[in-house]
Amino acid sequence: MKKLLLTVIVIGAAVVALSHPHVKSAYPAKISAADMDGSIFQREDMTRTEHESGNVTLDVTSLKSSDGKFASGMYQSGKSYFEATDPYGVDEFMYFIEGGVTLTSADGKVTEIKAGDAVTIPKEWTGTWDTDGYTKIWVIYSEDGSGL
């Protein structure tokens, strides 16, 4: 009887263990003060993009949420200009460490962002983005996970 009970317990424990997906550990995503000197862009998971305009961008994602709707990281860009004639598409918070950007909304309102400033761009924003270069920390939310 004890042997049967022990067998039932072991089988029951195995069924419970196999029926629950293994949960991956979750950890806080830190960008240290030392990373802000640009050393974060030496990481193996850094993405380097050379654009048709000649501009080079460096991007490191420090965290992407399990549901794919939220992400954060650090980004560096050289001189660039673009027009967002379609809505921006994501809600993005940015803190500028170096450089800055001039944002001119479609209605002509100009917003100057400099090193030490933060800005949040709503997904509905349209306008122009003009910069001589910058380094920023970014946080993006996208309800459908696009743009991350």
PDB file of C-alpha atoms in Angstrom:
ATOM      1  CA  MET A   1       0.000   0.000   0.000  1.00  0.00           C
ATOM      2  CA  LYS A   2       2.825   2.424   0.890  1.00  0.00           C
ATOM      3  CA  LYS A   3       4.538   1.599  -2.389  1.00  0.00           C
ATOM      4  CA  LEU A   4       1.324   2.325  -4.335  1.00  0.00           C
ATOM      5  CA  LEU A   5       0.785   5.590  -2.428  1.00  0.00           C
ATOM      6  CA  LEU A   6       4.390   6.641  -3.091  1.00  0.00           C
ATOM      7  CA  THR A   7       3.984   5.818  -6.801  1.00  0.00           C
ATOM      8  CA  VAL A   8       0.778   7.864  -7.007  1.00  0.00           C
ATOM      9  CA  ILE A   9       2.471  10.826  -5.277  1.00  0.00           C
ATOM     10  CA  VAL A  10       5.513  10.694  -7.609  1.00  0.00           C
ATOM     11  CA  ILE A  11       3.315  10.420 -10.717  1.00  0.00           C
ATOM     12  CA  GLY A  12       1.080  13.236  -9.446  1.00  0.00           C
ATOM     13  CA  ALA A  13       4.087  15.466  -8.790  1.00  0.00           C
ATOM     14  CA  ALA A  14       5.434  14.747 -12.280  1.00  0.00           C
ATOM     15  CA  VAL A  15       2.085  15.617 -13.876  1.00  0.00           C
ATOM     16  CA  VAL A  16       1.919  18.905 -11.947  1.00  0.00           C
ATOM     17  CA  ALA A  17       5.523  19.767 -12.844  1.00  0.00           C
ATOM     18  CA  LEU A  18       5.008  19.023 -16.534  1.00  0.00           C
ATOM     19  CA  SER A  19       1.686  20.844 -16.753  1.00  0.00           C
ATOM     20  CA  HIS A  20       3.195  24.172 -15.640  1.00  0.00           C
ATOM     21  CA  PRO A  21       5.457  25.882 -18.168  1.00  0.00           C
ATOM     22  CA  HIS A  22       8.913  26.629 -16.878  1.00  0.00           C
ATOM     23  CA  VAL A  23       9.033  30.277 -15.935  1.00  0.00           C
ATOM     24  CA  LYS A  24      12.193  32.089 -16.926  1.00  0.00           C
ATOM     25  CA  SER A  25      13.646  34.258 -14.188  1.00  0.00           C
ATOM     26  CA  ALA A  26      12.963  37.969 -14.567  1.00  0.00           C
ATOM     27  CA  TYR A  27      15.512  40.582 -13.507  1.00  0.00           C
ATOM     28  CA  PRO A  28      15.651  44.382 -13.408  1.00  0.00           C
ATOM     29  CA  ALA A  29      17.341  45.933 -16.444  1.00  0.00           C
ATOM     30  CA  LYS A  30      20.033  48.377 -15.376  1.00  0.00           C
ATOM     31  CA  ILE A  31      21.793  51.015 -17.438  1.00  0.00           C
ATOM     32  CA  SER A  32      24.673  52.113 -15.222  1.00  0.00           C
ATOM     33  CA  ALA A  33      26.349  55.500 -15.027  1.00  0.00           C
ATOM     34  CA  ALA A  34      29.402  53.855 -16.602  1.00  0.00           C
ATOM     35  CA  ASP A  35      27.258  52.703 -19.566  1.00  0.00           C
ATOM     36  CA  MET A  36      26.353  56.318 -20.283  1.00  0.00           C
ATOM     37  CA  ASP A  37      29.902  57.098 -21.414  1.00  0.00           C
ATOM     38  CA  GLY A  38      29.109  55.041 -24.506  1.00  0.00           C
ATOM     39  CA  SER A  39      30.564  51.739 -23.330  1.00  0.00           C
ATOM     40  CA  ILE A  40      27.091  50.158 -23.523  1.00  0.00           C
ATOM     41  CA  PHE A  41      27.519  50.283 -27.312  1.00  0.00           C
ATOM     42  CA  GLN A  42      30.371  47.760 -27.019  1.00  0.00           C
ATOM     43  CA  ARG A  43      27.938  45.012 -25.985  1.00  0.00           C
ATOM     44  CA  GLU A  44      27.503  42.017 -28.276  1.00  0.00           C
ATOM     45  CA  ASP A  45      23.740  42.617 -28.531  1.00  0.00           C
ATOM     46  CA  MET A  46      24.225  46.174 -29.867  1.00  0.00           C
ATOM     47  CA  THR A  47      22.589  46.847 -33.235  1.00  0.00           C
ATOM     48  CA  ARG A  48      24.521  49.064 -35.656  1.00  0.00           C
ATOM     49  CA  THR A  49      22.587  50.454 -38.622  1.00  0.00           C
ATOM     50  CA  GLU A  50      24.042  52.385 -41.559  1.00  0.00           C
ATOM     51  CA  HIS A  51      21.284  54.435 -43.182  1.00  0.00           C
ATOM     52  CA  GLU A  52      21.088  55.519 -46.843  1.00  0.00           C
ATOM     53  CA  SER A  53      21.725  59.088 -45.708  1.00  0.00           C
ATOM     54  CA  GLY A  54      25.126  58.042 -44.327  1.00  0.00           C
ATOM     55  CA  ASN A  55      23.951  58.340 -40.726  1.00  0.00           C
ATOM     56  CA  VAL A  56      25.000  55.514 -38.385  1.00  0.00           C
ATOM     57  CA  THR A  57      22.869  54.566 -35.382  1.00  0.00           C
ATOM     58  CA  LEU A  58      23.737  52.337 -32.429  1.00  0.00           C
ATOM     59  CA  ASP A  59      20.982  50.735 -30.346  1.00  0.00           C
ATOM     60  CA  VAL A  60      20.954  48.492 -27.282  1.00  0.00           C
ATOM     61  CA  THR A  61      17.682  47.131 -25.903  1.00  0.00           C
ATOM     62  CA  SER A  62      18.091  46.673 -22.154  1.00  0.00           C
ATOM     63  CA  LEU A  63      14.616  45.205 -21.603  1.00  0.00           C
ATOM     64  CA  LYS A  64      11.721  43.936 -23.669  1.00  0.00           C
ATOM     65  CA  SER A  65       8.623  42.935 -21.726  1.00  0.00           C
ATOM     66  CA  SER A  66       7.314  39.390 -21.929  1.00  0.00           C
ATOM     67  CA  ASP A  67       4.145  40.597 -23.672  1.00  0.00           C
ATOM     68  CA  GLY A  68       6.227  42.523 -26.251  1.00  0.00           C
ATOM     69  CA  LYS A  69       4.470  45.853 -25.602  1.00  0.00           C
ATOM     70  CA  PHE A  70       7.155  47.674 -23.595  1.00  0.00           C
ATOM     71  CA  ALA A  71      10.890  48.108 -24.146  1.00  0.00           C
ATOM     72  CA  SER A  72      13.759  50.294 -22.979  1.00  0.00           C
ATOM     73  CA  GLY A  73      17.351  50.886 -23.929  1.00  0.00           C
ATOM     74  CA  MET A  74      19.977  53.327 -25.121  1.00  0.00           C
ATOM     75  CA  TYR A  75      20.442  54.807 -28.600  1.00  0.00           C
ATOM     76  CA  GLN A  76      23.025  56.935 -30.372  1.00  0.00           C
ATOM     77  CA  SER A  77      22.653  58.720 -33.687  1.00  0.00           C
ATOM     78  CA  GLY A  78      24.687  61.017 -35.863  1.00  0.00           C
ATOM     79  CA  LYS A  79      23.303  63.948 -37.845  1.00  0.00           C
ATOM     80  CA  SER A  80      19.859  63.159 -39.277  1.00  0.00           C
ATOM     81  CA  TYR A  81      16.633  64.666 -40.475  1.00  0.00           C
ATOM     82  CA  PHE A  82      13.343  62.954 -41.195  1.00  0.00           C
ATOM     83  CA  GLU A  83       9.713  63.806 -41.716  1.00  0.00           C
ATOM     84  CA  ALA A  84       7.101  61.777 -39.873  1.00  0.00           C
ATOM     85  CA  THR A  85       4.166  62.285 -42.234  1.00  0.00           C
ATOM     86  CA  ASP A  86       2.525  59.160 -40.833  1.00  0.00           C
ATOM     87  CA  PRO A  87       1.893  59.059 -37.076  1.00  0.00           C
ATOM     88  CA  TYR A  88       5.007  58.225 -35.008  1.00  0.00           C
ATOM     89  CA  GLY A  89       3.400  54.873 -34.105  1.00  0.00           C
ATOM     90  CA  VAL A  90       4.647  54.313 -30.525  1.00  0.00           C
ATOM     91  CA  ASP A  91       4.544  56.256 -27.280  1.00  0.00           C
ATOM     92  CA  GLU A  92       8.201  57.019 -26.515  1.00  0.00           C
ATOM     93  CA  PHE A  93       9.890  58.656 -23.528  1.00  0.00           C
ATOM     94  CA  MET A  94      13.453  59.860 -24.169  1.00  0.00           C
ATOM     95  CA  TYR A  95      16.115  61.291 -21.872  1.00  0.00           C
ATOM     96  CA  PHE A  96      18.958  62.946 -23.787  1.00  0.00           C
ATOM     97  CA  ILE A  97      22.442  62.356 -22.389  1.00  0.00           C
ATOM     98  CA  GLU A  98      24.339  64.143 -25.172  1.00  0.00           C
ATOM     99  CA  GLY A  99      23.334  66.315 -28.114  1.00  0.00           C
ATOM    100  CA  GLY A 100      19.732  67.140 -28.792  1.00  0.00           C
ATOM    101  CA  VAL A 101      16.941  67.302 -31.330  1.00  0.00           C
ATOM    102  CA  THR A 102      14.556  69.871 -32.764  1.00  0.00           C
ATOM    103  CA  LEU A 103      11.020  68.513 -33.116  1.00  0.00           C
ATOM    104  CA  THR A 104       8.706  70.543 -35.310  1.00  0.00           C
ATOM    105  CA  SER A 105       5.117  69.353 -35.114  1.00  0.00           C
ATOM    106  CA  ALA A 106       2.964  69.300 -38.259  1.00  0.00           C
ATOM    107  CA  ASP A 107       1.209  72.486 -37.074  1.00  0.00           C
ATOM    108  CA  GLY A 108       4.568  74.330 -36.798  1.00  0.00           C
ATOM    109  CA  LYS A 109       5.118  74.134 -33.011  1.00  0.00           C
ATOM    110  CA  VAL A 110       8.848  73.748 -32.320  1.00  0.00           C
ATOM    111  CA  THR A 111      10.184  71.786 -29.334  1.00  0.00           C
ATOM    112  CA  GLU A 112      13.934  71.976 -28.630  1.00  0.00           C
ATOM    113  CA  ILE A 113      15.421  69.104 -26.633  1.00  0.00           C
ATOM    114  CA  LYS A 114      18.990  69.379 -25.284  1.00  0.00           C
ATOM    115  CA  ALA A 115      21.261  67.144 -23.203  1.00  0.00           C
ATOM    116  CA  GLY A 116      19.719  66.806 -19.756  1.00  0.00           C
ATOM    117  CA  ASP A 117      16.171  67.250 -21.114  1.00  0.00           C
ATOM    118  CA  ALA A 118      13.492  64.591 -21.429  1.00  0.00           C
ATOM    119  CA  VAL A 119      10.617  64.412 -23.879  1.00  0.00           C
ATOM    120  CA  THR A 120       7.699  62.096 -24.486  1.00  0.00           C
ATOM    121  CA  ILE A 121       6.370  61.720 -28.018  1.00  0.00           C
ATOM    122  CA  PRO A 122       2.821  60.373 -28.390  1.00  0.00           C
ATOM    123  CA  LYS A 123       2.165  57.721 -31.027  1.00  0.00           C
ATOM    124  CA  GLU A 124      -0.100  60.156 -32.919  1.00  0.00           C
ATOM    125  CA  TRP A 125       2.666  62.782 -33.398  1.00  0.00           C
ATOM    126  CA  THR A 126       3.613  63.924 -36.913  1.00  0.00           C
ATOM    127  CA  GLY A 127       6.273  66.429 -37.861  1.00  0.00           C
ATOM    128  CA  THR A 128      10.004  66.719 -38.482  1.00  0.00           C
ATOM    129  CA  TRP A 129      12.977  65.462 -36.488  1.00  0.00           C
ATOM    130  CA  ASP A 130      16.242  67.381 -36.975  1.00  0.00           C
ATOM    131  CA  THR A 131      19.486  66.682 -35.110  1.00  0.00           C
ATOM    132  CA  ASP A 132      23.247  67.103 -35.336  1.00  0.00           C
ATOM    133  CA  GLY A 133      23.511  63.904 -33.235  1.00  0.00           C
ATOM    134  CA  TYR A 134      22.601  62.625 -29.803  1.00  0.00           C
ATOM    135  CA  THR A 135      22.717  59.830 -27.243  1.00  0.00           C
ATOM    136  CA  LYS A 136      19.513  59.013 -25.397  1.00  0.00           C
ATOM    137  CA  ILE A 137      17.873  56.547 -23.053  1.00  0.00           C
ATOM    138  CA  TRP A 138      14.537  55.465 -24.503  1.00  0.00           C
ATOM    139  CA  VAL A 139      11.394  53.809 -23.184  1.00  0.00           C
ATOM    140  CA  ILE A 140       8.714  52.694 -25.639  1.00  0.00           C
ATOM    141  CA  TYR A 141       5.175  51.447 -25.184  1.00  0.00           C
ATOM    142  CA  SER A 142       3.249  49.983 -28.109  1.00  0.00           C
ATOM    143  CA  GLU A 143      -0.155  48.415 -27.470  1.00  0.00           C
ATOM    144  CA  ASP A 144       0.210  45.993 -30.385  1.00  0.00           C
ATOM    145  CA  GLY A 145       3.954  45.453 -29.954  1.00  0.00           C
ATOM    146  CA  SER A 146       4.860  46.983 -33.312  1.00  0.00           C
ATOM    147  CA  GLY A 147       7.836  49.303 -33.514  1.00  0.00           C
ATOM    148  CA  LEU A 148       9.760  47.592 -30.735  1.00  0.00           C
TER     149      LEU A 148
END
